[in-house]
Amino acid sequence: MERSKQKQMNQNENEADSAINGHFDGGVKIPGWSAAGTPSTAPSSSVMESWREERTRSLEDNEISLPSIAAAYTTILRGLGEDPQRQGLLKTPRRAATAMQFFTKGYQEKIIDVLNDAIFDEDHDEMVIVKDIDMFSMCEHHLVPIFGRVHIGYLPNKRVLGLSKLARIVEIYSRRLQVQERLTKQIAVAITEALQPAGVGVVVEATHMCMVMRGVQKMNSKTVTSTMLGVFREDPKTRDEFLTLIRS
Ligand SMILES: [Zn+2]
């Protein structure tokens, strides 16, 4: 990735972090390309860590940590004024712990394992778009769901990715504790690093339960984030083609 783009992305990341403590307050976020060209001296962020070096959690780790997570849920139930011993709650701590491990199973997977054997040399040079990929994630600030849809486009440069793998990349990054901006960026960066395409565009439209159920309680508010890299960032025509196609 070119250094200038990396900087711009970090700039966006910092903006996101500084705005309302990294959280959304109900408004629709202006898509990321509006920040294109913003000068930045931001240091590189751990968010930009390569997809080759992700931390992982093993199935064995899940087994080992299940009792302590369940015990923590028992504490939470008691702290909420509930009786963890009443019949309906007897199995809840363990069930909740198992469910939380499932909701965060993206930590158990590596992008590189998904991409192995799925990258093909191909002279295709038209835009590839997969839209309306279902996404379920967890807000890292409140530990409640974020859900929505992801649209991905890229312009190949001699290499293409099996189409189902785009959804797998979304799955791996979304099944972690997230903020929507980072999720959007991680998907775009993974595709960029894997394929070295001419450009990548990722748009995420999501509902945050922490917004819907508490605070502002805007039932229908959706947050839209985007990351545009390469020609998707530099060439308005390419970007517009992508945005038109995902809205059609
Ligand atoms: Zn939240």
mmCIF file of C-alpha atoms and ligand atoms in Angstrom:
data_model
loop_
_atom_site.group_PDB
_atom_site.id
_atom_site.type_symbol
_atom_site.label_atom_id
_atom_site.label_comp_id
_atom_site.label_asym_id
_atom_site.label_seq_id
_atom_site.Cartn_x
_atom_site.Cartn_y
_atom_site.Cartn_z
ATOM 1 C CA MET A 1 0.000 0.000 0.000
ATOM 2 C CA GLU A 2 1.217 3.469 -0.758
ATOM 3 C CA ARG A 3 2.337 5.466 2.184
ATOM 4 C CA SER A 4 0.033 8.398 1.421
ATOM 5 C CA LYS A 5 -3.032 6.208 1.542
ATOM 6 C CA GLN A 6 -1.950 4.587 4.729
ATOM 7 C CA LYS A 7 -1.652 8.050 6.210
ATOM 8 C CA GLN A 8 -5.053 9.087 5.027
ATOM 9 C CA MET A 9 -6.588 6.008 6.501
ATOM 10 C CA ASN A 10 -4.901 6.612 9.788
ATOM 11 C CA GLN A 11 -6.185 10.128 9.700
ATOM 12 C CA ASN A 12 -9.708 8.830 9.308
ATOM 13 C CA GLU A 13 -9.144 6.429 12.130
ATOM 14 C CA ASN A 14 -8.021 9.220 14.428
ATOM 15 C CA GLU A 15 -10.951 11.374 13.480
ATOM 16 C CA ALA A 16 -13.243 8.529 14.316
ATOM 17 C CA ASP A 17 -11.547 7.924 17.624
ATOM 18 C CA SER A 18 -11.692 11.529 18.667
ATOM 19 C CA ALA A 19 -15.314 12.024 17.663
ATOM 20 C CA ILE A 20 -17.462 11.290 20.668
ATOM 21 C CA ASN A 21 -14.957 8.911 22.139
ATOM 22 C CA GLY A 22 -14.994 6.701 19.090
ATOM 23 C CA HIS A 23 -18.716 6.316 19.103
ATOM 24 C CA PHE A 24 -21.609 7.361 16.973
ATOM 25 C CA ASP A 25 -24.332 9.525 18.363
ATOM 26 C CA GLY A 26 -27.065 8.730 15.922
ATOM 27 C CA GLY A 27 -26.118 10.714 12.883
ATOM 28 C CA VAL A 28 -25.217 9.192 9.575
ATOM 29 C CA LYS A 29 -21.507 9.368 9.155
ATOM 30 C CA ILE A 30 -20.225 11.204 6.140
ATOM 31 C CA PRO A 31 -18.585 8.606 3.919
ATOM 32 C CA GLY A 32 -14.834 8.395 4.294
ATOM 33 C CA TRP A 33 -13.879 9.763 0.901
ATOM 34 C CA SER A 34 -14.783 13.248 2.020
ATOM 35 C CA ALA A 35 -11.594 13.128 4.033
ATOM 36 C CA ALA A 36 -9.451 12.324 1.003
ATOM 37 C CA GLY A 37 -6.414 14.518 0.770
ATOM 38 C CA THR A 38 -6.543 15.570 4.385
ATOM 39 C CA PRO A 39 -2.955 16.022 5.505
ATOM 40 C CA SER A 40 -1.971 13.908 8.433
ATOM 41 C CA THR A 41 0.955 13.323 10.706
ATOM 42 C CA ALA A 42 -0.804 10.529 12.531
ATOM 43 C CA PRO A 43 1.376 7.667 13.677
ATOM 44 C CA SER A 44 0.599 4.263 12.275
ATOM 45 C CA SER A 45 -2.110 2.465 14.143
ATOM 46 C CA SER A 46 -2.283 -1.092 15.362
ATOM 47 C CA VAL A 47 -5.519 -1.330 13.421
ATOM 48 C CA MET A 48 -3.387 -1.400 10.318
ATOM 49 C CA GLU A 49 -1.557 -4.521 11.418
ATOM 50 C CA SER A 50 -1.117 -6.896 8.568
ATOM 51 C CA TRP A 51 -3.718 -9.581 8.051
ATOM 52 C CA ARG A 52 -0.838 -12.031 8.105
ATOM 53 C CA GLU A 53 -0.107 -11.390 11.771
ATOM 54 C CA GLU A 54 -3.457 -11.446 13.446
ATOM 55 C CA ARG A 55 -3.865 -12.744 16.911
ATOM 56 C CA THR A 56 -6.028 -15.801 17.163
ATOM 57 C CA ARG A 57 -7.933 -17.724 19.755
ATOM 58 C CA SER A 58 -8.033 -21.499 19.523
ATOM 59 C CA LEU A 59 -10.893 -23.889 20.183
ATOM 60 C CA GLU A 60 -8.848 -25.148 23.104
ATOM 61 C CA ASP A 61 -8.696 -21.611 24.502
ATOM 62 C CA ASN A 62 -12.500 -21.521 24.331
ATOM 63 C CA GLU A 63 -12.789 -24.655 26.415
ATOM 64 C CA ILE A 64 -10.319 -23.411 28.986
ATOM 65 C CA SER A 65 -11.897 -19.983 29.366
ATOM 66 C CA LEU A 66 -15.551 -21.061 29.303
ATOM 67 C CA PRO A 67 -15.862 -21.635 33.096
ATOM 68 C CA SER A 68 -14.370 -18.244 33.968
ATOM 69 C CA ILE A 69 -16.531 -16.414 31.440
ATOM 70 C CA ALA A 70 -19.579 -18.240 32.798
ATOM 71 C CA ALA A 71 -18.578 -17.289 36.355
ATOM 72 C CA ALA A 72 -18.345 -13.681 35.233
ATOM 73 C CA TYR A 73 -21.862 -13.868 33.863
ATOM 74 C CA THR A 74 -23.054 -15.235 37.218
ATOM 75 C CA THR A 75 -21.520 -12.153 38.838
ATOM 76 C CA ILE A 76 -23.249 -9.940 36.304
ATOM 77 C CA LEU A 77 -26.629 -11.578 36.989
ATOM 78 C CA ARG A 78 -26.197 -11.056 40.705
ATOM 79 C CA GLY A 79 -25.058 -7.495 40.148
ATOM 80 C CA LEU A 80 -28.176 -6.833 38.114
ATOM 81 C CA GLY A 81 -30.301 -7.862 41.101
ATOM 82 C CA GLU A 82 -31.156 -11.284 39.750
ATOM 83 C CA ASP A 83 -30.958 -14.630 41.479
ATOM 84 C CA PRO A 84 -28.589 -16.817 39.442
ATOM 85 C CA GLN A 85 -30.026 -19.841 41.276
ATOM 86 C CA ARG A 86 -33.580 -19.450 40.051
ATOM 87 C CA GLN A 87 -34.590 -22.094 37.592
ATOM 88 C CA GLY A 88 -34.729 -19.995 34.450
ATOM 89 C CA LEU A 89 -31.199 -18.710 34.982
ATOM 90 C CA LEU A 90 -29.442 -21.874 36.089
ATOM 91 C CA LYS A 91 -27.883 -22.563 32.715
ATOM 92 C CA THR A 92 -27.712 -18.968 31.557
ATOM 93 C CA PRO A 93 -24.101 -18.134 32.510
ATOM 94 C CA ARG A 94 -22.706 -21.049 30.558
ATOM 95 C CA ARG A 95 -25.059 -20.467 27.630
ATOM 96 C CA ALA A 96 -24.220 -16.783 27.548
ATOM 97 C CA ALA A 97 -20.507 -17.555 27.694
ATOM 98 C CA THR A 98 -20.807 -19.987 24.797
ATOM 99 C CA ALA A 99 -22.856 -17.481 22.828
ATOM 100 C CA MET A 100 -20.301 -14.733 23.434
ATOM 101 C CA GLN A 101 -17.534 -17.005 22.213
ATOM 102 C CA PHE A 102 -19.570 -17.621 19.080
ATOM 103 C CA PHE A 103 -20.240 -13.919 18.561
ATOM 104 C CA THR A 104 -16.492 -13.339 18.680
ATOM 105 C CA LYS A 105 -15.366 -16.388 16.764
ATOM 106 C CA GLY A 106 -13.535 -14.167 14.319
ATOM 107 C CA TYR A 107 -10.645 -14.228 16.794
ATOM 108 C CA GLN A 108 -10.282 -17.924 16.057
ATOM 109 C CA GLU A 109 -9.705 -17.407 12.372
ATOM 110 C CA LYS A 110 -7.005 -15.906 10.231
ATOM 111 C CA ILE A 111 -7.661 -14.096 6.998
ATOM 112 C CA ILE A 112 -4.682 -15.749 5.389
ATOM 113 C CA ASP A 113 -6.185 -19.225 5.910
ATOM 114 C CA VAL A 114 -9.302 -18.134 4.073
ATOM 115 C CA LEU A 115 -7.388 -16.634 1.191
ATOM 116 C CA ASN A 116 -5.085 -19.578 0.640
ATOM 117 C CA ASP A 117 -6.040 -21.346 -2.582
ATOM 118 C CA ALA A 118 -8.663 -18.696 -3.353
ATOM 119 C CA ILE A 119 -6.556 -16.131 -5.217
ATOM 120 C CA PHE A 120 -6.482 -16.648 -8.960
ATOM 121 C CA ASP A 121 -4.465 -15.085 -11.755
ATOM 122 C CA GLU A 122 -6.976 -13.623 -14.141
ATOM 123 C CA ASP A 123 -6.860 -10.943 -16.809
ATOM 124 C CA HIS A 124 -10.227 -9.593 -15.716
ATOM 125 C CA ASP A 125 -10.021 -5.827 -15.417
ATOM 126 C CA GLU A 126 -13.630 -4.863 -14.775
ATOM 127 C CA MET A 127 -14.950 -3.928 -11.386
ATOM 128 C CA VAL A 128 -15.971 -6.843 -9.176
ATOM 129 C CA ILE A 129 -18.791 -6.091 -6.753
ATOM 130 C CA VAL A 130 -20.425 -8.167 -4.060
ATOM 131 C CA LYS A 131 -23.155 -6.284 -2.266
ATOM 132 C CA ASP A 132 -25.578 -6.910 0.587
ATOM 133 C CA ILE A 133 -23.289 -9.212 2.555
ATOM 134 C CA ASP A 134 -25.003 -9.755 5.918
ATOM 135 C CA MET A 135 -22.892 -8.677 8.849
ATOM 136 C CA PHE A 136 -23.268 -9.321 12.589
ATOM 137 C CA SER A 137 -20.785 -7.810 14.962
ATOM 138 C CA MET A 138 -20.424 -6.636 18.571
ATOM 139 C CA CYS A 139 -19.869 -3.060 19.644
ATOM 140 C CA GLU A 140 -16.670 -2.987 21.663
ATOM 141 C CA HIS A 141 -17.936 -0.141 23.831
ATOM 142 C CA HIS A 142 -21.166 -1.731 25.041
ATOM 143 C CA LEU A 143 -20.876 -5.403 24.049
ATOM 144 C CA VAL A 144 -24.181 -5.330 22.203
ATOM 145 C CA PRO A 145 -24.819 -6.174 18.558
ATOM 146 C CA ILE A 146 -24.052 -4.146 15.500
ATOM 147 C CA PHE A 147 -25.682 -5.598 12.414
ATOM 148 C CA GLY A 148 -26.123 -4.580 8.845
ATOM 149 C CA ARG A 149 -24.816 -5.063 5.361
ATOM 150 C CA VAL A 150 -21.472 -4.761 3.670
ATOM 151 C CA HIS A 151 -20.832 -3.866 0.050
ATOM 152 C CA ILE A 152 -17.431 -4.575 -1.466
ATOM 153 C CA GLY A 153 -15.988 -3.622 -4.818
ATOM 154 C CA TYR A 154 -12.526 -3.891 -6.261
ATOM 155 C CA LEU A 155 -10.811 -3.336 -9.547
ATOM 156 C CA PRO A 156 -8.540 -6.329 -10.164
ATOM 157 C CA ASN A 157 -4.964 -6.032 -11.230
ATOM 158 C CA LYS A 158 -4.302 -9.510 -12.654
ATOM 159 C CA ARG A 159 -5.506 -11.231 -9.478
ATOM 160 C CA VAL A 160 -9.017 -12.053 -8.350
ATOM 161 C CA LEU A 161 -10.445 -13.637 -5.241
ATOM 162 C CA GLY A 162 -13.074 -16.376 -5.100
ATOM 163 C CA LEU A 163 -16.317 -14.458 -4.621
ATOM 164 C CA SER A 164 -17.448 -16.323 -1.520
ATOM 165 C CA LYS A 165 -14.202 -15.318 0.146
ATOM 166 C CA LEU A 166 -15.243 -11.692 0.318
ATOM 167 C CA ALA A 167 -18.105 -12.715 2.595
ATOM 168 C CA ARG A 168 -15.685 -14.819 4.630
ATOM 169 C CA ILE A 169 -13.420 -11.812 5.172
ATOM 170 C CA VAL A 170 -16.446 -9.852 6.395
ATOM 171 C CA GLU A 171 -17.339 -12.718 8.715
ATOM 172 C CA ILE A 172 -13.899 -12.968 10.270
ATOM 173 C CA TYR A 173 -13.543 -9.274 11.023
ATOM 174 C CA SER A 174 -17.146 -8.733 12.090
ATOM 175 C CA ARG A 175 -17.179 -11.623 14.569
ATOM 176 C CA ARG A 176 -14.933 -9.660 16.875
ATOM 177 C CA LEU A 177 -15.402 -6.708 19.170
ATOM 178 C CA GLN A 178 -15.555 -3.824 16.765
ATOM 179 C CA VAL A 179 -16.214 -0.247 15.921
ATOM 180 C CA GLN A 180 -17.749 0.176 12.519
ATOM 181 C CA GLU A 181 -14.981 2.364 11.120
ATOM 182 C CA ARG A 182 -12.312 -0.194 11.926
ATOM 183 C CA LEU A 183 -14.358 -3.065 10.544
ATOM 184 C CA THR A 184 -14.784 -1.181 7.272
ATOM 185 C CA LYS A 185 -11.112 -0.417 7.016
ATOM 186 C CA GLN A 186 -9.893 -3.871 7.951
ATOM 187 C CA ILE A 187 -11.950 -5.440 5.178
ATOM 188 C CA ALA A 188 -10.559 -3.001 2.619
ATOM 189 C CA VAL A 189 -6.980 -3.406 3.804
ATOM 190 C CA ALA A 190 -7.173 -7.209 3.772
ATOM 191 C CA ILE A 191 -8.393 -7.206 0.174
ATOM 192 C CA THR A 192 -5.738 -4.688 -0.801
ATOM 193 C CA GLU A 193 -2.931 -6.683 0.765
ATOM 194 C CA ALA A 194 -4.148 -9.980 -0.619
ATOM 195 C CA LEU A 195 -4.814 -8.938 -4.205
ATOM 196 C CA GLN A 196 -2.872 -5.724 -4.758
ATOM 197 C CA PRO A 197 -5.794 -4.515 -6.870
ATOM 198 C CA ALA A 198 -6.023 -1.178 -8.635
ATOM 199 C CA GLY A 199 -8.518 -0.116 -6.000
ATOM 200 C CA VAL A 200 -10.950 -1.242 -3.337
ATOM 201 C CA GLY A 201 -14.194 0.211 -2.015
ATOM 202 C CA VAL A 202 -15.992 -0.992 1.092
ATOM 203 C CA VAL A 203 -19.275 0.457 2.373
ATOM 204 C CA VAL A 204 -20.866 -0.722 5.619
ATOM 205 C CA GLU A 205 -24.427 0.203 6.592
ATOM 206 C CA ALA A 206 -25.226 -0.839 10.129
ATOM 207 C CA THR A 207 -27.598 -0.501 13.049
ATOM 208 C CA HIS A 208 -26.025 -0.241 16.484
ATOM 209 C CA MET A 209 -28.182 -1.711 19.224
ATOM 210 C CA CYS A 210 -26.411 0.512 21.747
ATOM 211 C CA MET A 211 -27.870 3.464 19.863
ATOM 212 C CA VAL A 212 -31.279 1.963 19.205
ATOM 213 C CA MET A 213 -31.935 0.590 22.707
ATOM 214 C CA ARG A 214 -30.396 3.279 24.847
ATOM 215 C CA GLY A 215 -29.439 6.916 24.753
ATOM 216 C CA VAL A 216 -30.873 8.562 21.705
ATOM 217 C CA GLN A 217 -33.136 5.588 20.877
ATOM 218 C CA LYS A 218 -33.391 6.355 17.216
ATOM 219 C CA MET A 219 -35.085 3.260 15.946
ATOM 220 C CA ASN A 220 -34.257 3.631 12.303
ATOM 221 C CA SER A 221 -30.884 5.286 12.424
ATOM 222 C CA LYS A 222 -28.247 3.642 10.328
ATOM 223 C CA THR A 223 -24.577 4.395 10.337
ATOM 224 C CA VAL A 224 -22.775 4.366 7.011
ATOM 225 C CA THR A 225 -18.997 4.110 6.807
ATOM 226 C CA SER A 226 -16.774 3.643 3.823
ATOM 227 C CA THR A 227 -13.159 3.056 2.969
ATOM 228 C CA MET A 228 -11.920 3.844 -0.523
ATOM 229 C CA LEU A 229 -8.422 2.838 -1.566
ATOM 230 C CA GLY A 230 -6.452 3.207 -4.787
ATOM 231 C CA VAL A 231 -8.477 4.287 -7.805
ATOM 232 C CA PHE A 232 -11.638 4.209 -5.710
ATOM 233 C CA ARG A 233 -10.175 7.053 -3.718
ATOM 234 C CA GLU A 234 -8.380 8.867 -6.506
ATOM 235 C CA ASP A 235 -10.818 8.603 -9.395
ATOM 236 C CA PRO A 236 -14.320 10.009 -8.820
ATOM 237 C CA LYS A 237 -15.656 8.135 -11.850
ATOM 238 C CA THR A 238 -14.610 4.748 -10.515
ATOM 239 C CA ARG A 239 -15.973 5.615 -7.090
ATOM 240 C CA ASP A 240 -19.281 6.800 -8.528
ATOM 241 C CA GLU A 241 -19.615 3.649 -10.618
ATOM 242 C CA PHE A 242 -19.152 1.577 -7.473
ATOM 243 C CA LEU A 243 -21.622 3.639 -5.438
ATOM 244 C CA THR A 244 -24.195 3.551 -8.214
ATOM 245 C CA LEU A 245 -23.891 -0.208 -8.590
ATOM 246 C CA ILE A 246 -24.268 -0.960 -4.888
ATOM 247 C CA ARG A 247 -27.367 1.248 -4.698
ATOM 248 C CA SER A 248 -29.059 -0.251 -7.738
HETATM 249 ZN ZN ZN B 1 -21.897 0.758 21.470
#
